[in-house]
Amino acid sequence: MVWNSSRGPRIAFFGTGAQGASIGADFARAGLDVTFIEQWPEHVEAIRRDGITVNLPSRTINVQVPALHLCQVAEIREPFDLVFLVVKAYDTKWACQLIKSCLAPDGLIVGLQNGMTHEDIADVVGRERTVGAVIEVASNMFIPGITNRQNDHDTSWFALGALDPKNRDRVEEVAKLLRNSGRVEVMDDIHSAKWMKLVVNAAELIPSAIVNLPLADAARHPGMLEVMRAAGYEAMQAALADGAQIIPIIGMSVVTTNHPERYVDQIFEEVLKTFSQADTLTTSLQDWRKGRRAEVQEVNGLVADILERDGRKAPVNRRVVEVALDIEAGRIEARPHNAGLLMESYQHSSDGL
């Protein structure tokens, strides 16, 4: 790939919360031309004043990075060669519409997000300018200008894949840049890779938030491991119904493809063992504790919608959505007692679970 600048590509990280900020900081430390674009005003001002601070398990880094408010996107004069999109899945389309005019004619948008957002990105900028991505990093942010990343580079994992096969060589160049922040695999079937990540997200993100517990504690809470696995089993059936293949992600070895539930168990166990710590809060629980809505419809809702469209039921994921929306509407609180609300759907689910 030929970059317009002698310094390399001009890069934007659009969405610099816990994940985007820590990865963007790695790019800045590597001497790359990086700009942050962020919707949290206090965060932008803190970065401008003090730089971005990343607390890692055994070290802390601080780096100066140019940071722009959303309202300053209209002031951008030089286009970006690469935009790493790290906003919530439900913010994908408007974010792409906002940044599209700042993307170079041959520029790429890389969706470092949960959910099947690569299709939303492609709807706005075209498949030839879209790179699908999977991210497996645990982090949190509650103070402007400071992110806490619980995975250093050796236990941070990413996958990248071109939607247009002609772009594979370009994606390899993007992967070289992203390796400043962790392990990166380039995959031919990014659609399936993103589905495999959504399978484990359906099992862990919202279910653990509903009981208001760190992920590891939620998995140990009476009845919750069975519920979480059942949500993952339904998600795997939705993935297969949507044309996905069972493929290994996050560095796992090849699994037996005719045992989808065994795969769900294995990937869930790997996430708990390698990519989370005792106090890891899922992004969904962090959202709720900040008063924000979580990616409910984009993960568990998508699973239920696809299976129901296929004439099948998704009782666990549908119940997860119902309870989550009740919490977001203030009708109930997120608390451990809510496990009972989810266990009802698991106990009355089909024999296939």
Coordinates of C-alpha atoms in Angstrom, one line a residue:
M1 CA 0.0 0.0 0.0
V2 CA 1.3 3.4 -0.9
W3 CA 0.7 6.1 1.7
N4 CA 0.4 9.8 0.8
S5 CA 2.7 10.9 3.7
S6 CA 6.4 10.1 4.1
R7 CA 5.6 9.4 7.7
G8 CA 3.1 6.6 6.7
P9 CA -0.6 6.6 6.7
R10 CA -2.7 9.4 8.2
I11 CA -4.8 7.6 10.8
A12 CA -7.8 8.5 12.9
F13 CA -9.2 6.6 15.8
F14 CA -12.9 7.6 15.9
G15 CA -14.1 6.6 19.3
T16 CA -11.4 6.8 22.0
G17 CA -13.0 5.2 25.0
A18 CA -11.3 2.4 26.9
Q19 CA -10.4 0.4 23.8
G20 CA -9.8 3.0 21.1
A21 CA -7.6 5.1 23.4
S22 CA -5.3 2.3 24.5
I23 CA -4.8 1.0 20.9
G24 CA -4.4 4.5 19.5
A25 CA -1.8 5.2 22.2
D26 CA 0.2 2.3 21.0
F27 CA 0.1 3.7 17.5
A28 CA 1.3 7.1 18.7
R29 CA 4.1 5.5 20.6
A30 CA 5.2 3.8 17.4
G31 CA 5.6 7.2 15.8
L32 CA 2.6 6.9 13.5
D33 CA 0.5 9.9 12.5
V34 CA -2.6 9.5 14.7
T35 CA -5.5 11.7 15.5
F36 CA -8.2 11.0 18.1
I37 CA -11.8 11.9 17.4
E38 CA -14.1 11.7 20.5
Q39 CA -17.6 12.5 21.6
W40 CA -16.9 12.9 25.3
P41 CA -15.8 16.6 25.7
E42 CA -14.1 16.2 29.1
H43 CA -12.0 13.3 27.7
V44 CA -10.8 15.4 24.7
E45 CA -9.8 18.2 27.0
A46 CA -8.0 15.9 29.4
I47 CA -6.0 14.4 26.5
R48 CA -5.1 17.8 25.2
R49 CA -3.9 18.9 28.7
D50 CA -2.2 15.7 30.0
G51 CA -1.9 13.3 27.1
I52 CA -3.6 9.9 27.1
T53 CA -2.6 7.6 30.0
V54 CA -2.9 3.8 29.7
N55 CA -2.6 1.7 32.8
L56 CA -1.5 -1.8 31.8
P57 CA -1.2 -4.8 34.1
S58 CA 2.5 -4.2 34.8
R59 CA 3.3 -0.8 33.4
T60 CA 1.8 2.6 32.6
I61 CA 2.3 4.6 29.4
N62 CA 1.5 8.2 28.6
V63 CA 1.6 9.8 25.1
Q64 CA 0.6 13.0 23.5
V65 CA -2.0 12.7 20.8
P66 CA -3.9 15.3 18.9
A67 CA -7.6 15.0 19.9
L68 CA -10.6 16.5 18.2
H69 CA -14.2 17.0 19.4
L70 CA -16.9 15.7 17.1
C71 CA -17.8 19.3 16.1
Q72 CA -14.3 19.8 14.7
V73 CA -14.6 17.0 12.1
A74 CA -15.8 19.7 9.7
E75 CA -12.5 21.5 10.2
I76 CA -10.4 18.6 8.9
R77 CA -8.6 19.5 5.7
E78 CA -6.3 16.6 5.0
P79 CA -8.1 13.2 4.5
F80 CA -7.3 10.1 6.5
D81 CA -5.9 7.0 4.9
L82 CA -7.2 4.8 7.7
V83 CA -10.0 5.3 10.2
F84 CA -10.3 2.8 13.1
L85 CA -13.9 3.0 14.2
V86 CA -14.2 2.1 17.9
V87 CA -17.6 3.4 18.7
K88 CA -20.6 1.4 20.0
A89 CA -22.2 -0.8 17.4
Y90 CA -25.4 1.2 17.4
D91 CA -23.4 4.4 16.6
T92 CA -21.8 2.9 13.5
K93 CA -23.8 4.3 10.7
W94 CA -23.9 7.9 11.8
A95 CA -20.2 7.8 12.6
C96 CA -19.4 6.5 9.2
Q97 CA -21.6 9.2 7.6
L98 CA -19.8 11.9 9.6
I99 CA -16.3 10.7 8.8
K100 CA -16.9 9.7 5.1
S101 CA -16.0 13.1 3.8
C102 CA -12.7 13.0 5.6
L103 CA -11.7 9.6 4.2
A104 CA -9.2 9.5 1.3
P105 CA -10.6 8.2 -2.0
D106 CA -8.8 4.9 -1.4
G107 CA -9.0 5.1 2.4
L108 CA -10.2 2.3 4.6
I109 CA -12.5 2.1 7.6
V110 CA -11.6 -0.6 10.1
G111 CA -14.5 -1.5 12.4
L112 CA -12.9 -2.5 15.8
Q113 CA -16.3 -3.2 17.3
N114 CA -18.7 -5.8 18.6
G115 CA -21.6 -7.0 16.4
M116 CA -21.8 -7.4 12.7
T117 CA -20.9 -3.7 12.0
H118 CA -18.8 -4.4 8.9
E119 CA -22.1 -4.5 6.9
D120 CA -23.2 -1.2 8.3
I121 CA -19.8 0.4 7.4
A122 CA -20.0 -1.0 3.9
D123 CA -23.5 0.4 3.5
V124 CA -22.1 3.9 4.0
V125 CA -18.6 3.8 2.4
G126 CA -18.7 0.7 0.2
R127 CA -17.3 -2.8 0.6
E128 CA -14.1 -1.9 -1.2
R129 CA -13.3 0.6 1.6
T130 CA -14.4 -1.6 4.6
V131 CA -12.2 -3.8 6.7
G132 CA -14.1 -6.1 9.2
A133 CA -12.4 -6.7 12.5
V134 CA -12.6 -8.7 15.7
I135 CA -11.2 -7.4 19.0
E136 CA -10.5 -9.4 22.2
V137 CA -9.2 -7.0 24.8
A138 CA -10.5 -6.2 28.2
S139 CA -10.3 -2.6 29.4
N140 CA -12.3 0.1 31.2
M141 CA -12.4 3.8 31.5
F142 CA -14.2 5.9 34.1
I143 CA -11.9 9.0 34.3
P144 CA -11.3 11.3 31.3
G145 CA -7.8 10.9 29.8
I146 CA -7.1 7.6 31.6
T147 CA -7.8 4.1 30.3
N148 CA -7.2 0.8 32.2
R149 CA -6.3 -2.0 29.8
Q150 CA -6.2 -5.4 31.4
N151 CA -4.5 -7.2 28.5
D152 CA -0.9 -6.2 27.5
H153 CA 0.1 -6.9 23.9
D154 CA 0.8 -10.6 24.5
T155 CA -2.8 -11.3 25.5
S156 CA -4.5 -8.9 23.1
W157 CA -5.9 -10.4 20.0
F158 CA -7.3 -9.0 16.8
A159 CA -8.6 -10.4 13.4
L160 CA -8.8 -8.4 10.2
G161 CA -10.5 -9.3 7.0
A162 CA -11.3 -7.6 3.7
L163 CA -14.9 -7.5 2.5
D164 CA -13.6 -7.1 -1.0
P165 CA -11.1 -10.0 -1.7
K166 CA -9.0 -7.6 -3.9
N167 CA -8.1 -5.7 -0.7
R168 CA -6.4 -8.6 1.1
D169 CA -2.9 -7.2 0.5
R170 CA -4.0 -3.9 1.8
V171 CA -5.4 -5.5 4.9
E172 CA -2.0 -7.2 5.5
E173 CA -0.5 -3.7 5.6
V174 CA -3.1 -2.6 8.1
A175 CA -2.3 -5.7 10.2
K176 CA 1.3 -4.7 10.4
L177 CA 0.3 -1.4 12.0
L178 CA -2.2 -3.1 14.4
R179 CA 0.6 -5.4 15.6
N180 CA 1.9 -2.4 17.5
S181 CA -1.0 -3.2 19.9
G182 CA -1.2 -7.1 20.0
R183 CA -1.5 -10.3 18.0
V184 CA -3.2 -9.9 14.7
E185 CA -4.6 -12.5 12.3
V186 CA -5.7 -11.8 8.7
M187 CA -8.7 -13.9 7.8
D188 CA -10.4 -14.7 4.5
D189 CA -13.7 -15.3 6.2
I190 CA -14.1 -12.2 8.5
H191 CA -17.9 -12.7 8.4
S192 CA -17.6 -16.0 10.2
A193 CA -14.9 -14.7 12.6
K194 CA -17.2 -11.8 13.6
W195 CA -20.0 -14.2 14.2
M196 CA -17.8 -16.4 16.4
K197 CA -17.0 -13.4 18.5
L198 CA -20.7 -12.5 18.7
V199 CA -21.5 -16.0 19.9
V200 CA -19.3 -15.5 23.0
N201 CA -20.5 -11.9 23.4
A202 CA -24.1 -13.1 23.5
A203 CA -23.1 -15.4 26.3
E204 CA -21.2 -12.9 28.4
L205 CA -21.9 -9.2 27.8
I206 CA -25.5 -8.5 28.7
P207 CA -26.1 -11.6 30.9
S208 CA -23.3 -10.6 33.2
A209 CA -24.5 -7.0 33.2
I210 CA -28.0 -8.0 34.1
V211 CA -26.7 -9.6 37.4
N212 CA -24.4 -6.6 37.9
L213 CA -21.3 -8.7 38.5
P214 CA -17.8 -9.0 37.0
L215 CA -17.7 -11.6 34.2
A216 CA -15.9 -14.3 36.3
D217 CA -18.3 -13.8 39.2
A218 CA -21.3 -13.9 36.9
A219 CA -20.2 -17.3 35.5
R220 CA -19.9 -18.6 39.1
H221 CA -23.3 -17.3 40.2
P222 CA -25.8 -20.1 40.8
G223 CA -27.5 -21.0 37.5
M224 CA -25.8 -18.4 35.4
L225 CA -23.1 -20.5 33.7
E226 CA -25.9 -22.6 32.2
V227 CA -27.9 -19.6 31.1
M228 CA -24.8 -18.0 29.5
R229 CA -23.9 -21.1 27.7
A230 CA -27.5 -21.5 26.5
A231 CA -27.4 -17.9 25.1
G232 CA -24.2 -18.9 23.3
Y233 CA -25.7 -22.1 21.9
E234 CA -28.6 -20.1 20.4
A235 CA -26.1 -17.5 19.0
M236 CA -24.2 -20.3 17.3
Q237 CA -27.4 -21.5 15.7
A238 CA -28.1 -18.0 14.5
A239 CA -24.5 -17.8 13.1
L240 CA -25.0 -21.0 11.1
A241 CA -28.4 -19.8 9.9
D242 CA -26.7 -16.6 8.6
G243 CA -24.2 -18.6 6.6
A244 CA -21.2 -18.5 9.0
Q245 CA -18.8 -21.3 9.4
I246 CA -17.4 -22.5 12.7
I247 CA -13.8 -21.3 12.7
P248 CA -11.2 -20.7 15.5
I249 CA -10.6 -17.2 16.8
I250 CA -8.6 -15.6 19.6
G251 CA -5.7 -18.0 18.9
M252 CA -7.7 -21.2 19.6
S253 CA -6.8 -24.4 17.8
V254 CA -9.1 -25.9 15.2
V255 CA -12.3 -27.4 16.8
T256 CA -14.5 -30.2 15.5
T257 CA -17.0 -28.4 13.3
N258 CA -19.9 -30.8 13.9
H259 CA -19.9 -30.0 17.6
P260 CA -21.1 -26.3 17.7
E261 CA -22.0 -26.4 21.4
R262 CA -18.6 -27.8 22.3
Y263 CA -17.1 -24.9 20.5
V264 CA -19.2 -22.4 22.5
D265 CA -18.0 -24.0 25.7
Q266 CA -14.4 -23.9 24.6
I267 CA -14.4 -20.3 23.5
F268 CA -16.2 -19.1 26.6
E269 CA -13.6 -20.9 28.7
E270 CA -10.8 -19.4 26.8
V271 CA -12.2 -15.9 27.2
L272 CA -12.5 -16.4 31.0
K273 CA -9.0 -17.9 31.3
T274 CA -6.9 -15.7 29.0
F275 CA -8.7 -12.5 28.3
S276 CA -10.3 -11.5 31.6
Q277 CA -9.3 -11.0 35.2
A278 CA -11.2 -11.4 38.4
D279 CA -12.5 -7.9 38.3
T280 CA -13.2 -7.6 34.6
L281 CA -16.5 -5.8 33.9
T282 CA -18.0 -6.4 30.4
T283 CA -18.4 -3.3 28.3
S284 CA -22.2 -3.6 28.7
L285 CA -22.0 -3.4 32.5
Q286 CA -19.6 -0.4 32.2
D287 CA -22.1 1.3 29.9
W288 CA -24.9 0.8 32.4
R289 CA -22.8 2.1 35.3
K290 CA -22.1 5.2 33.2
G291 CA -25.8 5.7 32.5
R292 CA -25.5 4.7 28.9
R293 CA -27.4 2.1 26.9
A294 CA -25.6 -1.1 26.0
E295 CA -25.4 -3.1 22.7
V296 CA -28.5 -5.1 23.5
Q297 CA -30.2 -5.3 20.1
E298 CA -26.9 -5.5 18.2
V299 CA -25.9 -8.7 20.0
N300 CA -28.6 -10.7 21.8
G301 CA -31.4 -9.0 19.8
L302 CA -29.7 -9.9 16.5
V303 CA -29.5 -13.6 17.6
A304 CA -33.2 -13.7 18.5
D305 CA -34.2 -11.9 15.3
I306 CA -32.3 -14.2 13.0
L307 CA -33.6 -17.4 14.6
E308 CA -37.1 -16.2 14.7
R309 CA -36.9 -15.1 11.0
D310 CA -35.8 -18.7 10.4
G311 CA -38.9 -20.0 12.1
R312 CA -37.0 -21.0 15.3
K313 CA -37.2 -19.8 18.9
A314 CA -34.5 -18.1 20.9
P315 CA -36.0 -18.1 24.4
V316 CA -32.8 -17.3 26.3
N317 CA -31.6 -14.4 24.1
R318 CA -35.1 -13.0 23.8
R319 CA -35.4 -13.0 27.6
V320 CA -32.0 -11.4 27.9
V321 CA -33.2 -8.6 25.7
E322 CA -36.4 -8.2 27.6
V323 CA -34.7 -8.0 31.0
A324 CA -32.0 -5.7 29.6
L325 CA -34.5 -3.3 28.2
D326 CA -36.4 -3.2 31.5
I327 CA -33.1 -2.3 33.2
E328 CA -32.4 0.5 30.7
A329 CA -35.9 1.8 31.1
G330 CA -35.5 1.9 34.9
R331 CA -38.3 -0.6 35.6
I332 CA -35.9 -2.9 37.4
E333 CA -32.3 -2.7 38.7
A334 CA -29.3 -4.7 37.6
R335 CA -28.6 -7.1 40.5
P336 CA -27.7 -10.7 41.2
H337 CA -31.3 -11.6 42.0
N338 CA -32.1 -11.2 38.3
A339 CA -30.5 -14.6 37.6
G340 CA -33.8 -16.1 38.4
L341 CA -35.4 -14.1 35.6
L342 CA -33.0 -15.5 33.1
M343 CA -33.1 -19.1 34.5
E344 CA -36.8 -19.3 33.8
S345 CA -36.2 -19.0 30.0
Y346 CA -33.3 -21.5 30.2
Q347 CA -35.4 -24.0 32.1
H348 CA -38.3 -23.7 29.6
S349 CA -36.1 -23.7 26.5
S350 CA -36.2 -26.4 23.9
D351 CA -34.4 -29.7 24.3
G352 CA -31.9 -28.5 21.7
L353 CA -30.2 -26.4 24.4

